[in-house]
Coordinates of C-alpha atoms in Angstrom, one line a residue:
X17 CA -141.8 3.7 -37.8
X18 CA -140.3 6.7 -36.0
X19 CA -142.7 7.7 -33.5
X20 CA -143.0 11.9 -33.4
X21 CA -140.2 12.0 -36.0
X22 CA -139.6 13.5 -39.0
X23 CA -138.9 13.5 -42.8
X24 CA -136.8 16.1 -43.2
X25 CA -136.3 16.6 -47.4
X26 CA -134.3 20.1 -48.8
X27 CA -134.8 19.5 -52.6
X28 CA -132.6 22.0 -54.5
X29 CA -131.9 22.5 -58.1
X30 CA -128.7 20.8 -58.4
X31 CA -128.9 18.2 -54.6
X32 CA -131.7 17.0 -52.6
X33 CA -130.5 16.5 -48.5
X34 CA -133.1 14.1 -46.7
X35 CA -132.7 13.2 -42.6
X36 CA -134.9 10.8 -40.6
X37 CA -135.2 12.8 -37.3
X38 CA -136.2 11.4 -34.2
X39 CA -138.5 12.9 -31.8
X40 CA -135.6 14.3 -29.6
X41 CA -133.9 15.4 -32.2
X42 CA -131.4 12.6 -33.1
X43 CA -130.8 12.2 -36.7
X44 CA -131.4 8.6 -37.3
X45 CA -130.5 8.7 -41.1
X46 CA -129.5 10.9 -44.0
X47 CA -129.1 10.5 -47.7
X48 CA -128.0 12.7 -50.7
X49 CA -129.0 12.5 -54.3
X50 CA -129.6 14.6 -57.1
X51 CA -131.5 17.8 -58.2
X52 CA -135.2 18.4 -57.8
X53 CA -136.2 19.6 -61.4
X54 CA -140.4 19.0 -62.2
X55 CA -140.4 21.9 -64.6
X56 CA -138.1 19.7 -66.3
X57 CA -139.0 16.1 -65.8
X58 CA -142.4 16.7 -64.1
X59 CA -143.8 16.3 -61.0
X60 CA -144.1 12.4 -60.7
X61 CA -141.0 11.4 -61.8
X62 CA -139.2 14.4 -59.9
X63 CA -140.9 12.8 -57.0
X64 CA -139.9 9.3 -57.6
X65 CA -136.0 10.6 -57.7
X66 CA -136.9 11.7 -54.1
X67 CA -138.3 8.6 -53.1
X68 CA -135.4 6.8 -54.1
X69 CA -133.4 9.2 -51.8
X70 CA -136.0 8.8 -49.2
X71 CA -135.4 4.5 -49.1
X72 CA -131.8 5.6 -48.9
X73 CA -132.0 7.1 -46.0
X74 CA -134.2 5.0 -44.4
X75 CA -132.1 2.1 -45.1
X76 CA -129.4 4.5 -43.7
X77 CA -131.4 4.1 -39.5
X78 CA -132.0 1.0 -40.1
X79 CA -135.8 1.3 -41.3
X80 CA -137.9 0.4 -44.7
X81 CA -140.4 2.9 -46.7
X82 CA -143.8 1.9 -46.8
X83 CA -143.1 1.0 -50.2
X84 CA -140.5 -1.2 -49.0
X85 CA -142.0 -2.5 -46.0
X86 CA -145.7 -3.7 -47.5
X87 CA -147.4 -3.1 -44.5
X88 CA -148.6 0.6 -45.1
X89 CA -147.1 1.9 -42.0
X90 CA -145.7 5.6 -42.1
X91 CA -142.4 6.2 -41.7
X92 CA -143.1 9.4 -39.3
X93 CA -145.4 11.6 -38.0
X94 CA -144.7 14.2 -40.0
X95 CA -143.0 15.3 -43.8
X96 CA -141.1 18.7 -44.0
X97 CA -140.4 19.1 -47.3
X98 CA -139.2 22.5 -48.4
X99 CA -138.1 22.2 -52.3
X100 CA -137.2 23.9 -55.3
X101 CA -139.6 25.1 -57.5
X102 CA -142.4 25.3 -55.5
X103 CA -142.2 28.8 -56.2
X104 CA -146.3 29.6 -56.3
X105 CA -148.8 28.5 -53.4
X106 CA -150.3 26.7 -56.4
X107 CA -147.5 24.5 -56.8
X108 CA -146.8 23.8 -53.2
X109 CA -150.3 22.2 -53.3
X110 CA -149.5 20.1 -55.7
X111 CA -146.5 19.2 -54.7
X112 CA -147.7 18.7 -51.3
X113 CA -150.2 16.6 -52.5
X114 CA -147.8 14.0 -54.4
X115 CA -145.2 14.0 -51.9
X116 CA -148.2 12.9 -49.5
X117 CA -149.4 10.2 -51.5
X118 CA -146.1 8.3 -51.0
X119 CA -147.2 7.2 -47.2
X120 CA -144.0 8.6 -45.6
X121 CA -145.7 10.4 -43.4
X122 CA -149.6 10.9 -40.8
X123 CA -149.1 14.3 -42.4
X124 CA -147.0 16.2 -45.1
X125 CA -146.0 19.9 -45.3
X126 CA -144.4 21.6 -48.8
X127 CA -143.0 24.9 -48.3
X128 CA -140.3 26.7 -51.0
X129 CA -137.1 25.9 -50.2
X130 CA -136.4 29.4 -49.3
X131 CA -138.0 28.6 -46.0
X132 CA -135.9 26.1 -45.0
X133 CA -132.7 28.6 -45.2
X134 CA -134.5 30.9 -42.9
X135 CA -135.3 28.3 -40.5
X136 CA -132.1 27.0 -40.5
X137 CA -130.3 30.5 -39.6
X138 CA -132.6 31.3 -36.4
X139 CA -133.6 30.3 -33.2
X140 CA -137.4 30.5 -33.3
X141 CA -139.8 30.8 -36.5
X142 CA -139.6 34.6 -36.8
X143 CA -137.7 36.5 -39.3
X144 CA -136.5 36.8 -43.0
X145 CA -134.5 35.5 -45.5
X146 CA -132.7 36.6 -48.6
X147 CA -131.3 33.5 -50.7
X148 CA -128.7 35.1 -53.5
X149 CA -128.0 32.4 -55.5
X150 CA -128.0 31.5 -59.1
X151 CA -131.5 33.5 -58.7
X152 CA -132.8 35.7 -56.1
X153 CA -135.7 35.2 -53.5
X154 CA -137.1 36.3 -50.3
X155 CA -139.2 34.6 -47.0
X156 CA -140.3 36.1 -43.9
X157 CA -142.3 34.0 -41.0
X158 CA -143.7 34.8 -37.7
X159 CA -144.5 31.9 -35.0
X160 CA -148.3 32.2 -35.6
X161 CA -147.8 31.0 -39.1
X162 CA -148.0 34.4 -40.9
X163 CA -145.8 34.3 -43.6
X164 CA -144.2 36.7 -46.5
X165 CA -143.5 36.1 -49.9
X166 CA -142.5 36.7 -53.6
X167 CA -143.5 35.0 -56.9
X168 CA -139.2 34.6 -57.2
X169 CA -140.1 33.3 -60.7
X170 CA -137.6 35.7 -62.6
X171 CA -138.2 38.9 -64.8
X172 CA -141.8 38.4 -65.0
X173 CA -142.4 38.4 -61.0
X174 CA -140.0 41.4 -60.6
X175 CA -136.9 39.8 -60.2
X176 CA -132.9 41.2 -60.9
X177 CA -130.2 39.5 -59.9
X178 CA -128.4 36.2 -58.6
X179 CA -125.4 34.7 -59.8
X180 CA -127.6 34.5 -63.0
X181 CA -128.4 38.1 -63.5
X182 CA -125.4 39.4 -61.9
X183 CA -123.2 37.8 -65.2
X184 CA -125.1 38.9 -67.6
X185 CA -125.3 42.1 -66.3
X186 CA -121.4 42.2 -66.4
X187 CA -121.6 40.4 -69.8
X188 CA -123.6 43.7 -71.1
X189 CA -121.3 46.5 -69.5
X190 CA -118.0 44.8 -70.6
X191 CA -119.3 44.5 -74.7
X192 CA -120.6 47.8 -74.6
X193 CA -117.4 48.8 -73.5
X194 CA -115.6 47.0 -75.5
X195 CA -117.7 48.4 -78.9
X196 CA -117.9 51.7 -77.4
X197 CA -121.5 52.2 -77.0
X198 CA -121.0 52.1 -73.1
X199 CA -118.6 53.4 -70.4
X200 CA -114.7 51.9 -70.2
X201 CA -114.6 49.0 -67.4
X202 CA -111.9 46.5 -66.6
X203 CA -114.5 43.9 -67.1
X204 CA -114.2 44.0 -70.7
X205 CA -111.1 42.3 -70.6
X206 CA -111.2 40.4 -66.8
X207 CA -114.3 38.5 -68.5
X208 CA -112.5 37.1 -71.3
X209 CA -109.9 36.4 -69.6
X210 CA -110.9 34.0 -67.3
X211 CA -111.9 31.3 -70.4
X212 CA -108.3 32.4 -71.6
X213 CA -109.6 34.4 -74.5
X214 CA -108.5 37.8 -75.8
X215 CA -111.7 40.2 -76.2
X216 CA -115.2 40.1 -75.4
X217 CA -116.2 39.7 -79.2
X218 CA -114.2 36.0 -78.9
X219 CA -116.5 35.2 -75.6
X220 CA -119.4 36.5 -77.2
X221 CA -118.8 34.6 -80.1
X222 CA -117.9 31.7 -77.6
X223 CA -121.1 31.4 -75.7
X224 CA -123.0 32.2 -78.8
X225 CA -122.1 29.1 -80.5
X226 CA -122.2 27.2 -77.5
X227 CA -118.2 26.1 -77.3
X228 CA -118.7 27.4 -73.9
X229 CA -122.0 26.1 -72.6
X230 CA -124.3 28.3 -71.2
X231 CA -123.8 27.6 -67.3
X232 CA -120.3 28.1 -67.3
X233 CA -122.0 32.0 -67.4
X234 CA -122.0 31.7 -63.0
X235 CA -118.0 31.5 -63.6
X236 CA -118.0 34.8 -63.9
X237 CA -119.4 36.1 -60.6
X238 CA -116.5 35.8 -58.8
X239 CA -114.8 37.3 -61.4
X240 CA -117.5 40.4 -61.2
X241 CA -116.3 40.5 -57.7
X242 CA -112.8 40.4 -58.0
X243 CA -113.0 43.0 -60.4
X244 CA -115.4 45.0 -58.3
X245 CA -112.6 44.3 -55.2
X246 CA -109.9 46.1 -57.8
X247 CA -111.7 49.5 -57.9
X248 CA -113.2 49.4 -61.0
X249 CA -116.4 52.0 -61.2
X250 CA -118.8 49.4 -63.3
X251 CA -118.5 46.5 -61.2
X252 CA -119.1 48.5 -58.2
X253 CA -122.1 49.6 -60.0
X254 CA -123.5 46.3 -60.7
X255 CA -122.9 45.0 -56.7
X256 CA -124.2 48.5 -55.6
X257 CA -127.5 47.2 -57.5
X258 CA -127.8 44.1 -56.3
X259 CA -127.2 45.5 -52.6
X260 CA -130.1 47.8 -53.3
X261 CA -132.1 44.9 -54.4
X262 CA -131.4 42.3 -51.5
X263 CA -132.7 45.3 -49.2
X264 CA -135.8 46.3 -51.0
X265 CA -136.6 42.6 -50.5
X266 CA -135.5 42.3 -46.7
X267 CA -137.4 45.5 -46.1
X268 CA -140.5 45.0 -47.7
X269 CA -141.0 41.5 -46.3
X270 CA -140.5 42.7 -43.1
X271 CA -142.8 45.8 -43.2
X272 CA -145.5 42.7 -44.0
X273 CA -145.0 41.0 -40.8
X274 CA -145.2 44.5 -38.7
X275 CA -141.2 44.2 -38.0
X276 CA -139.9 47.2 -39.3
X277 CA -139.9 48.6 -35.8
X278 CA -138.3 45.1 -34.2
X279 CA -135.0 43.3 -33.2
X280 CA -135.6 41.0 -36.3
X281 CA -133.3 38.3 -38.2
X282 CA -132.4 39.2 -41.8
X283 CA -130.6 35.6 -43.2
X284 CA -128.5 35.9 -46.0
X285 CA -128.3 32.8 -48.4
X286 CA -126.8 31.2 -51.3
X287 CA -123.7 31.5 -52.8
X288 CA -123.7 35.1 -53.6
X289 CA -124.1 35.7 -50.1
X290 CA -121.7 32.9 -48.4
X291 CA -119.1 34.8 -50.8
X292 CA -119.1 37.4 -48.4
X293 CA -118.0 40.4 -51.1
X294 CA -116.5 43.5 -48.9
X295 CA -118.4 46.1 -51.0
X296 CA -121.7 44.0 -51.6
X297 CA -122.0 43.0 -47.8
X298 CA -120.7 47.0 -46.8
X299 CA -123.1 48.6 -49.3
X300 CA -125.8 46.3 -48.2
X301 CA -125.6 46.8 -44.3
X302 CA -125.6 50.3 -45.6
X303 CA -129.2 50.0 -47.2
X304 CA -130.4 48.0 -44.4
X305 CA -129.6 50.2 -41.7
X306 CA -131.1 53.4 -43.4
X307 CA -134.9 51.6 -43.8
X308 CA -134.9 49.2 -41.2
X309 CA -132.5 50.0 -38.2
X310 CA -133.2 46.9 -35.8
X311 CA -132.5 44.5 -38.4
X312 CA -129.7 41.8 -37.4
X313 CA -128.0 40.6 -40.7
X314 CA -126.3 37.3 -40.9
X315 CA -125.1 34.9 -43.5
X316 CA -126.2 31.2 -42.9
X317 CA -123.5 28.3 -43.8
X318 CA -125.7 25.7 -42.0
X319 CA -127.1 23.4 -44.7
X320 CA -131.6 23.9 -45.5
X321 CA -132.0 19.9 -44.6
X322 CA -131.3 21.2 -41.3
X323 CA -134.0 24.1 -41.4
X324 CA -136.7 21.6 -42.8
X325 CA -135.9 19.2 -39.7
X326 CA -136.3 22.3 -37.0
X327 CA -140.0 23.5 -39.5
X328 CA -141.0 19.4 -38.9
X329 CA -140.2 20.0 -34.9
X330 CA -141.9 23.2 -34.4
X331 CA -145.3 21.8 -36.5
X332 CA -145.0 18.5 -33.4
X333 CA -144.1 21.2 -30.7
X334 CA -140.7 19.4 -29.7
X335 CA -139.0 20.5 -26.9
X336 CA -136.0 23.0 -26.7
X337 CA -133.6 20.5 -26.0
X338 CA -134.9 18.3 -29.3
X339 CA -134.1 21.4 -31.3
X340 CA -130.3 21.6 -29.9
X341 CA -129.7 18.4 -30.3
X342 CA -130.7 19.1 -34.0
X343 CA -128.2 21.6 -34.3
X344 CA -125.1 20.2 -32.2
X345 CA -125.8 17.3 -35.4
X346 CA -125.1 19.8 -38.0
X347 CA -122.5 21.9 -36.0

């Protein structure tokens, strides 16, 4: 057992990060495996895909599970797992609740892995994060626990945009272009393009009928932006959106933890972000600083496991020094 450490898992939709943390804030061990997925698979075996990870990185300081061991002992004092797909407070219960039952930890904390992002990008529990990814979602936290929130569970809960939305909404500009129902844009033939085809009828037709699978779809942010980075009106359009979105968010999570009128964090996540457009990031600093003046935007490259690890030592009041020693690990 690690005395006063820490399971520190970041389960994501495509990689799961787990770190055995000591007390001080050494990492002791650290594995990587695959997605975290129980809409798919459900929750036991999605759990069971993390356990395996979990023995890894045990094995990795030196150290057995429970499971392994046969003696019943915890592994640590305490499990922060923030994960994918834990998108309702329902669903972190439940969750929380199989997580726990594996015996890794005295006690066990599930949180949405949006959390862990905005951990990871401050100094103390107290801000906001915007992940822009393949979807879109938003976090805010104060130090006495308070908390902000969104469904993030697509249309339905409100949402627009991510790498996701952000293709098909340059999908539908460039074939209405194309067929005339819609306004001329250079996307109609920068789409296309990059599969090396010759019209947006052929990538229609393309994606339709599956010859190009449906996930090659996020190829064509970058493309959004490059076309967007050329001058083109439509593209602009799209990123001007998604700016507006991303503060809408940021403000109104804010405004629910009464920092509207502070110095507060805004962390920007996820690919989208990390991409750092000119014109999103411009138009989006723009937004921001009209509704809520003191906010400090920045993008966060550190990776969540690390943001899970510094949620585990604030729940077991570490010191300071544990928490830089944390973060000098992950640079």
């Amino acid at each position: 057992m690690v005395p006063g450490g820490v399971l520190a898992i970041d389960a994501g939709n495509s990689k799961t990060d787990v770190a055995l943390v000591a007390a001080d804030g050494r990492v002791l061990g650290a594995a990587r495996g695959g997605g975290f997925q129980p809409p798919v698979v459900g929750v036991g075996p999605a759990v069971a895909a993390v356990a395996e990870i979990v023995a890894r990185a045990a094995a990795d300081a030196g150290l057995d599970t429970p499971e392994g061991a046969g003696d019943g002992r915890p592994l640590v004092a305490y499990t922060s797992a923030c994960l994918a797909n834990a998108d309702l407070p329902v669903e972190e219960q439940r969750l929380e609740a199989a997580v726990h039952a594996r015996g890794w930890a005295h006690t066990t904390r599930v949180a949405n892995d949006t959390f862990a992002i905005l951990r990871a990008g401050v100094d103390e529990p107290r801000g906001v994060a915007v992940v822009c990814g393949a979807g879109i979602n938003c976090v805010g936290m104060l130090p006495d626990g308070r908390t902000a929130r969104f469904p993030a569970i697509g249309k339905i809960s409100g949402d627009w945009g991510g790498g996701s939305g952000l293709a098909d909404e340059a999908l539908w500009y460039a074939a209405r272009a194309e067929d005339g129902r819609g306004e001329p844009t250079d996307l109609a033939r920068t789409l296309p393009a990059h599969f090396g085809l010759g019209s947006m009828y052929a990538l229609i037709e393309a994606l339709h009928l599956e010859v190009l699978p449906a996930e090659r779809k996020y190829e064509l942010t970058p493309v959004l932006f490059a076309t967007s980075d050329a001058g083109d009106p439509v593209a602009r359009t799209i990123l001007a959106r998604q700016a507006e979105e991303i503060a809408a968010l940021a403000v109104v999570a804010l405004g629910r933890l009464d920092l509207l009128g502070e110095e507060a964090d805004v962390v920007l996540g996820g690919g989208v972000m990390t991409a750092r457009n000119p014109y999103l990031m411009d138009t989006l600093a723009e937004r921001l600083t009209a509704r809520a003046p003191k906010a400090r935007t920045k993008v966060v490259t550190a990776p969540p496991v690390l943001g899970a690890a510094l949620l585990g030592l604030d729940q077991l009041a570490a010191p300071p020094q544990a928490h830089a020693t944390l973060r000098a690990h992950y640079g």
